[in-house]
Short mmCIF file of C-alpha atoms in Angstrom, two decimals:
data_model
loop_
_atom_site.label_atom_id
_atom_site.label_comp_id
_atom_site.label_asym_id
_atom_site.label_seq_id
_atom_site.Cartn_x
_atom_site.Cartn_y
_atom_site.Cartn_z
CA MET A 1 -2.26 -64.77 74.91
CA PRO A 2 1.55 -64.50 74.59
CA ARG A 3 3.15 -65.28 71.27
CA ALA A 4 5.43 -68.29 70.96
CA GLN A 5 9.07 -67.28 71.23
CA CYS A 6 10.91 -68.72 68.23
CA SER A 7 14.40 -67.30 68.61
CA PRO A 8 17.25 -68.07 66.17
CA LEU A 9 18.64 -70.35 68.89
CA LEU A 10 15.52 -72.53 68.58
CA PHE A 11 16.10 -72.80 64.81
CA LEU A 12 19.68 -73.96 65.43
CA LEU A 13 18.67 -76.58 68.00
CA THR A 14 15.72 -77.87 65.96
CA GLY A 15 17.84 -78.05 62.81
CA LEU A 16 20.49 -79.99 64.71
CA GLY A 17 17.81 -82.37 65.99
CA TRP A 18 16.52 -83.07 62.46
CA LEU A 19 20.10 -83.51 61.26
CA ILE A 20 20.94 -86.07 63.97
CA LEU A 21 17.72 -87.98 63.21
CA SER A 22 18.62 -88.00 59.52
CA ALA A 23 22.17 -89.14 60.30
CA VAL A 24 20.93 -92.10 62.35
CA LEU A 25 18.57 -93.06 59.51
CA GLY A 26 21.39 -92.69 56.98
CA LEU A 27 23.77 -94.87 58.99
CA GLY A 28 21.09 -97.55 59.19
CA LEU A 29 20.40 -97.40 55.45
CA PHE A 30 24.09 -97.64 54.54
CA LEU A 31 24.55 -100.60 56.88
CA ALA A 32 21.50 -102.33 55.37
CA MET A 33 22.85 -101.81 51.84
CA THR A 34 26.28 -103.22 52.69
CA LEU A 35 24.59 -106.26 54.28
CA GLY A 36 22.80 -106.87 50.99
CA GLN A 37 19.34 -105.88 52.26
CA HIS A 38 16.81 -104.27 49.93
CA VAL A 39 16.25 -100.60 50.81
CA PRO A 40 13.01 -99.06 49.43
CA PRO A 41 13.79 -95.88 47.44
CA HIS A 42 11.50 -93.67 49.52
CA TYR A 43 13.65 -94.30 52.63
CA ARG A 44 16.60 -92.68 50.87
CA THR A 45 14.38 -89.81 49.75
CA LEU A 46 13.25 -89.31 53.35
CA HIS A 47 16.86 -89.30 54.55
CA VAL A 48 17.97 -86.70 51.99
CA HIS A 49 15.09 -84.25 52.48
CA LEU A 50 15.09 -84.64 56.26
CA SER A 51 18.77 -83.73 56.26
CA LEU A 52 18.66 -80.87 53.76
CA VAL A 53 15.34 -79.17 54.58
CA GLY A 54 14.81 -79.88 58.27
CA GLY A 55 18.53 -79.87 59.05
CA VAL A 56 20.84 -77.86 56.80
CA ALA A 57 18.28 -75.31 55.51
CA GLN A 58 16.93 -74.66 59.02
CA LEU A 59 20.43 -74.24 60.46
CA MET A 60 21.27 -71.73 57.74
CA LEU A 61 18.00 -69.93 58.39
CA GLY A 62 18.88 -69.77 62.08
CA VAL A 63 22.33 -68.32 61.36
CA THR A 64 20.80 -65.76 58.98
CA LEU A 65 18.19 -64.71 61.54
CA LEU A 66 20.86 -64.56 64.24
CA SER A 67 22.75 -62.01 62.14
CA ARG A 68 19.57 -59.91 61.96
CA LEU A 69 19.69 -59.35 65.71
CA ALA A 70 22.78 -57.19 65.27
CA TYR A 71 20.66 -54.73 63.27
CA ASN A 72 17.33 -55.12 65.09
CA PRO A 73 17.77 -56.66 68.58
CA ALA A 74 14.10 -56.07 69.47
CA HIS A 75 12.92 -58.42 66.71
CA ASN A 76 14.15 -61.72 68.14
CA SER A 77 11.23 -64.09 67.48
CA PHE A 78 10.31 -65.58 64.09
CA PRO A 79 7.34 -67.94 64.58
CA VAL A 80 6.18 -67.76 60.93
CA PHE A 81 9.58 -68.83 59.59
CA TYR A 82 9.80 -71.57 62.22
CA ALA A 83 6.35 -72.93 61.39
CA ALA A 84 7.08 -72.76 57.65
CA ILE A 85 10.39 -74.64 57.65
CA ASN A 86 9.29 -77.33 60.11
CA GLY A 87 5.84 -77.64 58.57
CA ALA A 88 7.53 -78.09 55.19
CA THR A 89 9.85 -80.76 56.63
CA ILE A 90 6.96 -82.72 58.13
CA GLY A 91 4.94 -82.26 54.94
CA LEU A 92 7.78 -83.58 52.77
CA LEU A 93 8.25 -86.60 55.03
CA ALA A 94 4.52 -87.37 55.02
CA GLY A 95 4.22 -86.80 51.27
CA PHE A 96 7.13 -89.07 50.34
CA TRP A 97 6.05 -91.74 52.82
CA LEU A 98 2.46 -91.76 51.56
CA GLY A 99 3.36 -91.12 47.93
CA GLN A 100 1.20 -87.98 47.73
CA PRO A 101 2.55 -85.47 45.16
CA LEU A 102 0.11 -82.76 46.28
CA VAL A 103 1.43 -82.85 49.86
CA ILE A 104 5.03 -82.78 48.59
CA GLY A 105 4.27 -79.85 46.28
CA THR A 106 2.57 -77.88 49.06
CA ALA A 107 5.53 -78.45 51.40
CA GLY A 108 7.94 -77.31 48.68
CA LEU A 109 5.84 -74.19 48.18
CA LEU A 110 6.24 -73.34 51.88
CA VAL A 111 10.02 -73.49 51.52
CA MET A 112 9.83 -71.28 48.41
CA LEU A 113 7.75 -68.65 50.22
CA ALA A 114 10.19 -68.56 53.15
CA SER A 115 13.08 -68.21 50.67
CA LEU A 116 11.38 -65.33 48.87
CA SER A 117 10.94 -63.49 52.16
CA LEU A 118 14.65 -63.90 52.96
CA LEU A 119 15.59 -62.90 49.41
CA ARG A 120 13.78 -59.60 49.87
CA ASP A 121 15.81 -58.89 53.00
CA VAL A 122 19.12 -59.90 51.40
CA ILE A 123 18.62 -57.76 48.30
CA GLY A 124 17.68 -54.79 50.46
CA GLN A 125 20.60 -55.32 52.83
CA THR A 126 23.48 -52.89 52.68
CA GLN A 127 26.80 -53.89 54.15
CA HIS A 128 29.70 -51.52 54.52
CA GLY A 129 33.39 -52.32 54.49
CA ALA A 130 35.57 -54.76 52.60
CA LEU A 131 32.90 -57.49 52.41
CA SER A 132 30.16 -55.23 51.06
CA PHE A 133 29.74 -57.45 47.97
CA LEU A 134 28.80 -60.61 49.92
CA PRO A 135 25.02 -59.93 50.12
CA TRP A 136 24.94 -60.40 46.35
CA LEU A 137 26.38 -63.90 46.78
CA TYR A 138 23.64 -64.64 49.31
CA GLY A 139 21.13 -63.39 46.73
CA ILE A 140 22.56 -65.68 44.03
CA ALA A 141 22.40 -68.60 46.47
CA LEU A 142 18.74 -67.93 47.24
CA PHE A 143 17.93 -67.63 43.52
CA ALA A 144 19.62 -71.02 43.06
CA LEU A 145 17.49 -72.45 45.87
CA LEU A 146 14.33 -71.11 44.24
CA GLY A 147 15.43 -72.66 40.94
CA GLY A 148 16.13 -76.00 42.60
CA LEU A 149 12.77 -75.92 44.39
CA ALA A 150 10.98 -75.00 41.16
CA VAL A 151 12.57 -77.97 39.37
CA GLY A 152 11.62 -80.19 42.30
CA GLU A 153 8.03 -78.96 42.09
CA GLY A 154 8.06 -79.70 38.36
CA MET A 155 9.22 -83.27 38.97
CA THR A 156 6.63 -83.76 41.71
CA LEU A 157 3.82 -82.53 39.46
CA ARG A 158 5.24 -84.54 36.51
CA LEU A 159 5.76 -81.47 34.33
CA PHE A 160 8.91 -82.97 32.76
CA SER A 161 8.79 -85.64 30.09
CA HIS A 162 10.41 -88.97 30.90
CA GLN A 163 13.43 -88.28 28.66
CA PHE A 164 14.31 -85.10 30.61
CA ILE A 165 13.74 -86.42 34.13
CA GLY A 166 17.43 -87.33 34.56
CA GLN A 167 18.59 -83.81 33.69
CA ALA A 168 15.89 -82.33 35.92
CA ARG A 169 16.99 -84.47 38.88
CA LEU A 170 20.63 -83.45 38.44
CA ALA A 171 19.64 -79.78 38.16
CA HIS A 172 17.45 -80.06 41.28
CA ILE A 173 20.25 -81.65 43.33
CA HIS A 174 23.09 -79.39 42.19
CA LEU A 175 21.13 -76.13 42.37
CA SER A 176 20.19 -76.99 45.95
CA LEU A 177 23.54 -78.38 47.12
CA ILE A 178 26.11 -76.43 45.10
CA GLY A 179 24.11 -73.35 44.16
CA PHE A 180 22.46 -72.78 47.54
CA VAL A 181 24.13 -74.64 50.41
CA THR A 182 27.73 -74.30 49.22
CA LEU A 183 27.45 -70.61 48.28
CA ILE A 184 25.75 -69.78 51.59
CA ILE A 185 28.46 -71.60 53.55
CA VAL A 186 31.25 -69.90 51.61
CA SER A 187 29.67 -66.48 52.21
CA THR A 188 29.18 -67.17 55.91
CA MET A 189 32.71 -68.49 56.45
CA TYR A 190 34.25 -65.21 55.32
CA HIS A 191 32.58 -63.65 58.40
CA LEU A 192 32.59 -66.59 60.81
CA LEU A 193 36.14 -67.96 60.63
CA PRO A 194 37.85 -64.60 61.35
CA THR A 195 35.45 -64.19 64.30
CA VAL A 196 36.29 -67.67 65.61
CA LEU A 197 40.02 -66.99 65.23
CA LYS A 198 39.79 -63.40 66.53
CA GLY A 199 41.72 -62.32 63.46
CA ARG A 200 41.27 -60.89 59.97
CA LEU A 201 40.52 -62.50 56.63
CA HIS A 202 43.81 -63.11 54.81
CA SER A 203 43.05 -61.77 51.33
CA MET A 204 40.16 -59.75 49.93
CA SER A 205 41.50 -60.34 46.41
CA LEU A 206 41.16 -64.12 46.80
CA THR A 207 37.68 -63.57 48.22
CA ARG A 208 36.53 -61.52 45.23
CA VAL A 209 37.91 -64.04 42.73
CA THR A 210 36.23 -66.91 44.60
CA VAL A 211 32.90 -65.07 44.71
CA ALA A 212 33.12 -64.62 40.93
CA LEU A 213 34.25 -68.17 40.09
CA LEU A 214 31.78 -70.22 42.14
CA PRO A 215 28.52 -68.83 40.65
CA LEU A 216 30.07 -68.95 37.16
CA GLY A 217 31.08 -72.57 37.64
CA MET A 218 27.59 -73.41 38.89
CA LEU A 219 26.00 -71.86 35.77
CA VAL A 220 28.34 -73.75 33.41
CA LEU A 221 27.71 -76.98 35.32
CA LEU A 222 23.95 -76.44 35.10
CA ALA A 223 24.25 -75.82 31.35
CA GLY A 224 26.14 -79.10 31.06
CA PHE A 225 23.31 -80.96 32.77
CA LEU A 226 20.62 -79.33 30.63
CA LEU A 227 22.58 -80.04 27.42
CA SER A 228 23.60 -83.54 28.57
CA SER A 229 27.18 -82.51 27.74
CA LEU A 230 29.82 -84.17 29.91
CA TRP A 231 32.52 -81.87 28.51
CA THR A 232 30.52 -78.79 29.54
CA GLN A 233 30.07 -80.34 32.97
CA GLN A 234 33.85 -80.81 33.14
CA ALA A 235 34.37 -77.14 32.28
CA GLY A 236 31.99 -76.13 35.08
CA GLY A 237 33.82 -78.49 37.45
CA VAL A 238 37.20 -76.95 36.58
CA ILE A 239 35.87 -73.44 37.29
CA MET A 240 34.34 -74.55 40.59
CA LEU A 241 37.52 -76.40 41.54
CA ALA A 242 39.55 -73.23 40.98
CA GLY A 243 37.10 -71.29 43.17
CA THR A 244 37.10 -73.86 45.97
CA VAL A 245 40.92 -74.15 45.99
CA LEU A 246 41.20 -70.36 46.35
CA TYR A 247 38.53 -70.45 49.07
CA GLY A 248 40.35 -73.17 51.01
CA LEU A 249 43.71 -71.41 50.57
CA ASN A 250 42.24 -68.15 51.88
CA LEU A 251 40.79 -69.84 54.98
CA LEU A 252 44.00 -71.79 55.61
CA ARG A 253 46.13 -68.64 55.45
CA THR A 254 43.63 -66.81 57.66
CA TRP A 255 44.09 -69.59 60.22
CA ARG A 256 47.88 -69.41 59.86
CA ASP A 257 47.91 -65.61 60.21
CA ALA A 258 45.91 -65.94 63.44
CA GLY A 259 48.63 -68.12 64.96
CA ARG A 260 47.27 -71.57 64.03
CA VAL A 261 44.51 -71.45 66.65
CA ASN A 262 43.36 -74.88 67.81
CA ASN A 263 39.74 -75.05 68.92
CA ALA A 264 36.74 -77.16 67.95
CA ALA A 265 35.15 -74.53 65.71
CA ALA A 266 38.34 -73.75 63.76
CA ASP A 267 39.30 -77.42 63.37
CA HIS A 268 35.89 -78.34 61.94
CA LEU A 269 35.74 -75.33 59.60
CA ILE A 270 39.23 -75.88 58.16
CA GLN A 271 38.53 -79.58 57.62
CA ALA A 272 35.24 -78.67 55.93
CA ALA A 273 37.09 -76.53 53.37
CA ALA A 274 39.41 -79.46 52.60
CA PHE A 275 36.46 -81.81 52.08
CA LEU A 276 34.84 -79.30 49.71
CA VAL A 277 37.90 -79.45 47.45
CA VAL A 278 38.01 -83.27 47.69
CA GLY A 279 34.29 -83.47 46.87
CA ILE A 280 34.62 -81.29 43.76
CA VAL A 281 37.62 -83.32 42.53
CA THR A 282 35.71 -86.57 43.11
CA GLY A 283 32.71 -85.23 41.20
CA MET A 284 34.95 -84.41 38.24
CA LEU A 285 36.44 -87.92 38.33
CA VAL A 286 32.93 -89.41 38.33
CA SER A 287 32.07 -87.30 35.28
CA ILE A 288 35.31 -88.36 33.52
CA ASN A 289 34.46 -92.00 34.23
CA PHE A 290 31.22 -91.62 32.25
CA LEU A 291 33.03 -90.15 29.26
CA PHE A 292 33.84 -93.78 28.41
CA ASP A 293 31.27 -96.25 27.10
CA PRO A 294 31.11 -98.45 29.06
CA PRO A 295 32.40 -96.46 32.07
CA GLY A 296 36.07 -96.94 32.89
CA VAL A 297 35.31 -98.40 36.35
CA PRO A 298 32.06 -99.81 37.77
CA PHE A 299 29.96 -97.20 39.56
CA GLY A 300 27.02 -98.39 41.65
CA ASN A 301 24.84 -97.13 44.50
CA ILE A 302 27.56 -97.54 47.15
CA HIS A 303 29.99 -95.51 45.03
CA LEU A 304 27.36 -92.78 44.54
CA ILE A 305 26.69 -92.64 48.29
CA ALA A 306 30.41 -92.44 49.09
CA TYR A 307 30.93 -89.61 46.58
CA THR A 308 27.93 -87.52 47.67
CA HIS A 309 28.72 -87.93 51.36
CA LEU A 310 32.20 -86.48 50.95
CA LEU A 311 30.20 -83.25 50.61
CA LEU A 312 27.12 -84.08 52.71
CA VAL A 313 29.13 -85.33 55.70
CA GLY A 314 32.66 -84.08 55.13
CA PHE A 315 31.77 -80.54 54.09
CA PHE A 316 28.27 -79.84 55.42
CA LEU A 317 28.56 -81.64 58.78
CA HIS A 318 32.04 -80.35 59.56
CA THR A 319 30.73 -76.84 58.81
CA THR A 320 27.64 -77.43 60.98
CA PHE A 321 29.63 -78.77 63.93
CA GLY A 322 32.16 -75.95 63.62
CA ALA A 323 29.58 -73.18 63.35
CA LEU A 324 27.50 -74.51 66.25
CA SER A 325 30.61 -74.99 68.41
CA HIS A 326 31.06 -71.22 68.23
CA LEU A 327 27.49 -69.93 67.89
CA LEU A 328 25.67 -71.97 70.55
CA PRO A 329 27.82 -70.88 73.54
CA THR A 330 27.61 -67.28 72.31
CA ALA A 331 23.84 -67.38 71.75
CA LEU A 332 23.12 -69.16 75.05
CA ALA A 333 25.27 -66.73 77.03
CA THR A 334 23.59 -63.73 75.37
CA GLU A 335 20.11 -65.12 76.00
CA ARG A 336 20.62 -66.28 79.59
CA VAL A 337 22.92 -63.65 81.16
CA GLN A 338 22.36 -59.88 81.25
CA SER A 339 25.62 -58.77 82.91
CA ASN A 340 28.55 -58.45 80.49
CA LYS A 341 31.08 -59.68 83.06
CA GLN A 342 29.01 -62.70 84.08
CA ARG A 343 28.20 -63.40 80.42
CA GLU A 344 31.89 -63.72 79.54
CA SER A 345 32.57 -66.21 82.33
CA TYR A 346 29.45 -68.22 81.47
CA GLN A 347 30.37 -68.29 77.78
CA ALA A 348 33.88 -69.47 78.70
CA LEU A 349 32.32 -72.28 80.76
CA LEU A 350 30.15 -73.39 77.82
CA THR A 351 33.09 -73.15 75.41
CA GLY A 352 35.13 -75.35 77.74
CA ILE A 353 32.43 -78.03 77.49
CA VAL A 354 32.46 -77.79 73.68
CA GLU A 355 36.25 -78.24 73.62
CA ARG A 356 36.21 -81.56 75.48
CA TRP A 357 37.45 -84.53 73.43
CA ARG A 358 37.96 -82.18 70.47
CA PRO A 359 40.61 -84.25 68.60
CA VAL A 360 38.49 -87.40 68.89
CA GLN A 361 35.32 -85.66 67.68
CA VAL A 362 36.98 -83.95 64.70
CA GLY A 363 39.17 -86.91 63.77
CA ALA A 364 36.36 -89.47 63.99
CA LEU A 365 34.15 -87.40 61.67
CA SER A 366 36.93 -86.99 59.08
CA VAL A 367 38.23 -90.57 59.16
CA GLY A 368 34.69 -91.99 59.23
CA THR A 369 33.75 -89.95 56.16
CA MET A 370 36.85 -91.05 54.24
CA GLY A 371 36.05 -94.59 55.35
CA LEU A 372 32.88 -94.50 53.25
CA ALA A 373 35.07 -93.87 50.20
CA VAL A 374 37.33 -96.76 51.26
CA VAL A 375 34.29 -99.07 51.40
CA ALA A 376 33.33 -98.03 47.86
CA ALA A 377 36.89 -98.56 46.60
CA LEU A 378 37.09 -102.02 48.19
CA LEU A 379 34.05 -103.09 46.15
CA TRP A 380 36.20 -102.90 43.01
CA GLN A 381 38.27 -105.78 44.41
CA PHE A 382 36.06 -107.62 46.92
CA PRO A 383 32.40 -108.73 47.10
CA LEU A 384 29.99 -106.68 49.20
CA ARG A 385 29.74 -109.35 51.91
CA SER A 386 33.51 -109.93 52.10
CA ILE A 387 35.41 -109.44 55.36
CA PRO A 388 37.42 -106.38 54.14
CA ALA A 389 34.28 -104.56 52.91
CA GLN A 390 32.29 -105.40 56.05
CA ALA A 391 35.16 -104.46 58.38
CA ALA A 392 35.63 -101.09 56.64
CA THR A 393 31.87 -100.48 56.83
CA TRP A 394 31.62 -101.15 60.56
CA ILE A 395 34.73 -99.11 61.36
CA SER A 396 33.51 -96.13 59.31
CA LEU A 397 30.00 -96.16 60.74
CA SER A 398 31.32 -96.58 64.29
CA LEU A 399 33.60 -93.55 63.90
CA LEU A 400 30.78 -91.42 62.49
CA LEU A 401 28.46 -92.52 65.29
CA LEU A 402 31.16 -91.70 67.87
CA SER A 403 31.53 -88.17 66.50
CA PHE A 404 27.75 -87.63 66.46
CA ALA A 405 27.41 -88.97 70.01
CA LEU A 406 30.20 -86.74 71.35
CA PHE A 407 28.77 -83.63 69.72
CA ALA A 408 25.17 -84.38 70.75
CA GLY A 409 26.32 -85.08 74.31
CA LYS A 410 28.12 -81.73 74.49
CA ILE A 411 25.05 -79.91 73.21
CA GLY A 412 22.97 -81.61 75.89
CA LEU A 413 25.48 -80.55 78.55
CA ILE A 414 25.63 -76.89 77.52
CA LEU A 415 21.82 -76.70 77.32
CA THR A 416 21.49 -77.98 80.88
CA GLN A 417 24.42 -75.93 82.25
CA ARG A 418 22.76 -72.90 83.84
CA PRO A 419 24.67 -69.75 84.86
CA ASN A 420 25.55 -69.30 88.52
CA LYS A 421 23.32 -66.88 90.38
#
């Protein structure tokens, strides 16, 4: 009986599918909240874990496995990893929906085992050249993921006392989002953006400083959460802000050195770097707000959603759309066409599809994301059901939905576009 073929391309497509499903759920939840409807907490938990485990984590796993093919082209199917990540996603959804801690814990354990397997490969990986230090950053990111998962398991099994559950939740979120996702994206961009631009990374010195600052900032930030010290959290935020500014500056100058290339992948990736800086600055402002008792300005659920989605949508989704705009045409052409000459023309055809309506897709995602922050800001002056707040909500959600629809439609087109015989 033939084994199921679970290529890295399947990971990318499945992860994108989970991400789109999560986005639709998230748009519905945000609309319900702004209409004053009660949203049960487990719906938000489903949205977050569907996005991060089924979507973002699986996409990153697919990119990592895709890079393996350069070293071992014969090993192009990973059914165990595929079953683990998607089984974990389904298990988490079922566990949170049914309120079963044992199911949630088992699903989290599956993610931990998959991470340990990848960690073994990363630590054993040797990379030559100017970026030879980057595997260590991948290793730190995977250690952060394991730490975040371990804290999540502890909360699920109620191993933390009630007085520490707030610190544990913050540690779980930031280890997963900042320690894992952000560090993995930063590491990957140092390879991916020069490839997209057909150029060279601007500065190795800036890269080395960034690689040192981001993990250090994460550790200081984590210490601030564990000590419940807002000033320590601010120190960690300052270090991370310095690292992200240098990261964004390096990518921007790389883009400039390559002749200011305009394509879907580059536009999304450059905008993602900008949103990372904005997200870190916003996080620091939120922390400063809570230095006052009572807080300097009101901060409710809508404000929290707007702040977190500057990173979750602005940074993560721009990165996802940018990476897939480059990787999917390349992977499909490699998988479907054997001849080098025919492969190039087929890849150019797929890339042409991806480039359609590029300014609308990129602009709608950016403006829609910033619109969420505008909605939150309006609530300091207007009631939730007021015309300005409702108008800003509908405009923002419509723009985000437009960007999702355009990107999903392009993916559908390139999947059905077969090479000429």
